[in-house]
XYZ file of C-alpha atoms in Angstrom:
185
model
C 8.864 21.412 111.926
C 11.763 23.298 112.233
C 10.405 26.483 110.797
C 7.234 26.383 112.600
C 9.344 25.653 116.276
C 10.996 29.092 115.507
C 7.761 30.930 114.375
C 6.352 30.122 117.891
C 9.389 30.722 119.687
C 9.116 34.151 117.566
C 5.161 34.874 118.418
C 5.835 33.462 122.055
C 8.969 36.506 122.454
C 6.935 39.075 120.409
C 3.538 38.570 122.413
C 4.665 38.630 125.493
C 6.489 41.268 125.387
C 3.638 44.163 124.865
C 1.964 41.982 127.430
C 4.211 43.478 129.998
C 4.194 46.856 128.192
C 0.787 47.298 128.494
C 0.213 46.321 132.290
C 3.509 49.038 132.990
C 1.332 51.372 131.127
C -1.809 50.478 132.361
C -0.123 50.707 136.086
C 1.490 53.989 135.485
C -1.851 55.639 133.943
C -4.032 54.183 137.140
C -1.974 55.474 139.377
C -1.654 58.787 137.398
C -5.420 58.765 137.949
C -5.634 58.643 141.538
C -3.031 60.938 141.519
C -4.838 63.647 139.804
C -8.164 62.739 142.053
C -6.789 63.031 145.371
C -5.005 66.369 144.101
C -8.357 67.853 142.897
C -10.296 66.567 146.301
C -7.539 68.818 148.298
C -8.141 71.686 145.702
C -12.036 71.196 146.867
C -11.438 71.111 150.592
C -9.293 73.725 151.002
C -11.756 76.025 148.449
C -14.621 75.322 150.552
C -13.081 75.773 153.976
C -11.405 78.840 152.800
C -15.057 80.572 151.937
C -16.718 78.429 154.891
C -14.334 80.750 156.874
C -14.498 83.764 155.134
C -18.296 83.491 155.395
C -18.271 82.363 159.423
C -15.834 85.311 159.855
C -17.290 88.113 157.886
C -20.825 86.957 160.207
C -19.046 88.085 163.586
C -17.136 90.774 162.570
C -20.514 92.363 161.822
C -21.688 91.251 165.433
C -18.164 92.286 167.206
C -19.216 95.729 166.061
C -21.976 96.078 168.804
C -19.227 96.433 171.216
C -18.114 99.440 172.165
C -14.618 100.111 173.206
C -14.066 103.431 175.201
C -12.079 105.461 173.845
C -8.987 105.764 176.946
C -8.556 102.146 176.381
C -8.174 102.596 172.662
C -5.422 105.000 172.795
C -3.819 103.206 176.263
C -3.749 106.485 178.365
C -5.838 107.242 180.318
C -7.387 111.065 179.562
C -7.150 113.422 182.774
C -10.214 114.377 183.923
C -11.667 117.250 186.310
C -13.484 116.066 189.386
C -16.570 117.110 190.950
C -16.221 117.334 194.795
C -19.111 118.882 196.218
C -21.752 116.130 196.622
C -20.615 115.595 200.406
C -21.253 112.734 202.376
C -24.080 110.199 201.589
C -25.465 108.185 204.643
C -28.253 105.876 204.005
C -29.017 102.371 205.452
C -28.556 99.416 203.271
C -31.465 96.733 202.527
C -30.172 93.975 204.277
C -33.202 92.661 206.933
C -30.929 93.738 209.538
C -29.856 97.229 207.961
C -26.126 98.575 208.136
C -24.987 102.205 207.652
C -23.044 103.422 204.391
C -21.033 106.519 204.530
C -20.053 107.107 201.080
C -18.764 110.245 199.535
C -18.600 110.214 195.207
C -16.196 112.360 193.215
C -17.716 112.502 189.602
C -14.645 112.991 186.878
C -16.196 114.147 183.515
C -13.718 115.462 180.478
C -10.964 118.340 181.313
C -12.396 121.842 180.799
C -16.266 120.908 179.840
C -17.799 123.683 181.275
C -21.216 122.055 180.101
C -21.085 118.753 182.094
C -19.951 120.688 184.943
C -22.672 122.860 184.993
C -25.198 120.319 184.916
C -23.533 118.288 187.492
C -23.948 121.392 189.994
C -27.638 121.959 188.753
C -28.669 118.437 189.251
C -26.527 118.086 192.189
C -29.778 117.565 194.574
C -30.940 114.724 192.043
C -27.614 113.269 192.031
C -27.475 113.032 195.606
C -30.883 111.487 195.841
C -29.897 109.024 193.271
C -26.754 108.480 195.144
C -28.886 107.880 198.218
C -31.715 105.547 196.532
C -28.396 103.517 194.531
C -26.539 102.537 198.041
C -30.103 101.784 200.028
C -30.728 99.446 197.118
C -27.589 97.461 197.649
C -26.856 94.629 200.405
C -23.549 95.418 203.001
C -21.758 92.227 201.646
C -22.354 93.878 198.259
C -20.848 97.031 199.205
C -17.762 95.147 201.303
C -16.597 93.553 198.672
C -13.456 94.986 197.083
C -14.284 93.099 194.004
C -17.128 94.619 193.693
C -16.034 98.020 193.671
C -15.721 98.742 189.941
C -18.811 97.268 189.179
C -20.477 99.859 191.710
C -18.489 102.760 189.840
C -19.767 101.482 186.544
C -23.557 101.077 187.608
C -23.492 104.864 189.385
C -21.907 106.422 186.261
C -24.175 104.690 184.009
C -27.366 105.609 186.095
C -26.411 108.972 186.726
C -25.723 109.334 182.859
C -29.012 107.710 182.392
C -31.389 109.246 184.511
C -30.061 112.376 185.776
C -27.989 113.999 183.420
C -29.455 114.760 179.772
C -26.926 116.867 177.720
C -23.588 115.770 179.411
C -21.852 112.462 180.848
C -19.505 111.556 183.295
C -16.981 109.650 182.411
C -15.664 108.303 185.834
C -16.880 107.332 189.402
C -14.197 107.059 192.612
C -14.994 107.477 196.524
C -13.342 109.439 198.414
C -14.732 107.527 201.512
C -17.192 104.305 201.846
C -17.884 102.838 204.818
C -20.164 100.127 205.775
C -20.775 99.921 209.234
C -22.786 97.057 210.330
C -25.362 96.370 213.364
C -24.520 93.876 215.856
């Protein structure tokens, strides 16, 4: 009885101790699992949000190029130009249903030294000034008050002007000497 109280003792000491052996192992290789999946779901994410980007980005920059930048605001000064003078003073009413009087007179700046565009400018100076006078009988006084406004109504006369009057040249800049809006009381 002796010998078989020390064989158990002996089987009880040997088995349990690979027991514990194999749960440290079979802890250790679990969590070396999870370990490995939550490293290869980052690896995932960050590949597919890297060419979800690429691919969102690479879509507007081909729609960003419809936008044209001029060119003095791409260098950051501001090219000198020559001014045309000789329009004279517009007077038109305005089409408000009590009309006011504008008194404008428009200097047109095109690029230094272009004979061309300042040639055309004093051939077409009759259209001009009829375009001039249809542009400001088009507009409302509280339009042409506002000093907001005011580069907006440079913008729209160069671009008409450059539209439909001019056909080989373009202006490249609008100011008024004088514009007055007087109104009727």
């Amino acid at each position: 009885m002796a010998d078989d109280d020390e064989l158990n003792l002996d089987d009880n000491v040997g088995g349990s101790a690979p027991a514990k052996k194999n749960r440290a192992g079979g802890l250790f290789s679990g969590l070396l699992k999870w370990i490995i999946i939550a490293i290869s779901a980052i690896i995932v994410i960050v590949v597919v949000c890297f060419f979800t980007v690429k691919i969102v980005v690479g879509n507007n920059a081909s729609n960003n190029a419809s936008y044209v930048i001029p060119e003095e605001y791409k260098s950051g000064v501001r090219e000198y130009y020559d001014w045309y003078k000789s329009i004279g003073v517009i007077q038109t009413t305005t089409c408000d249903p009590i009309p006011a009087t504008v008194r404008v007179n428009v200097f047109l700046g095109y690029k230094k030294d272009d004979k061309a565009t300042s040639t055309e400018i004093t051939q077409r100076s009759v259209e001009i000034k009829d375009f001039l006078r249809r542009y400001f009988s088009g507009k409302t006084a509280a339009e042409l008050k506002n000093v907001d406004n005011e580069d907006k109504l440079k913008m729209e006369i160069r671009n008409g002007i450059n539209d439909k009057v001019l056909s080989g040249s373009k202006i490249r800049d609008v100011s008024f000497d004088q514009k007055d809006v007087i109104e009727q009381n």
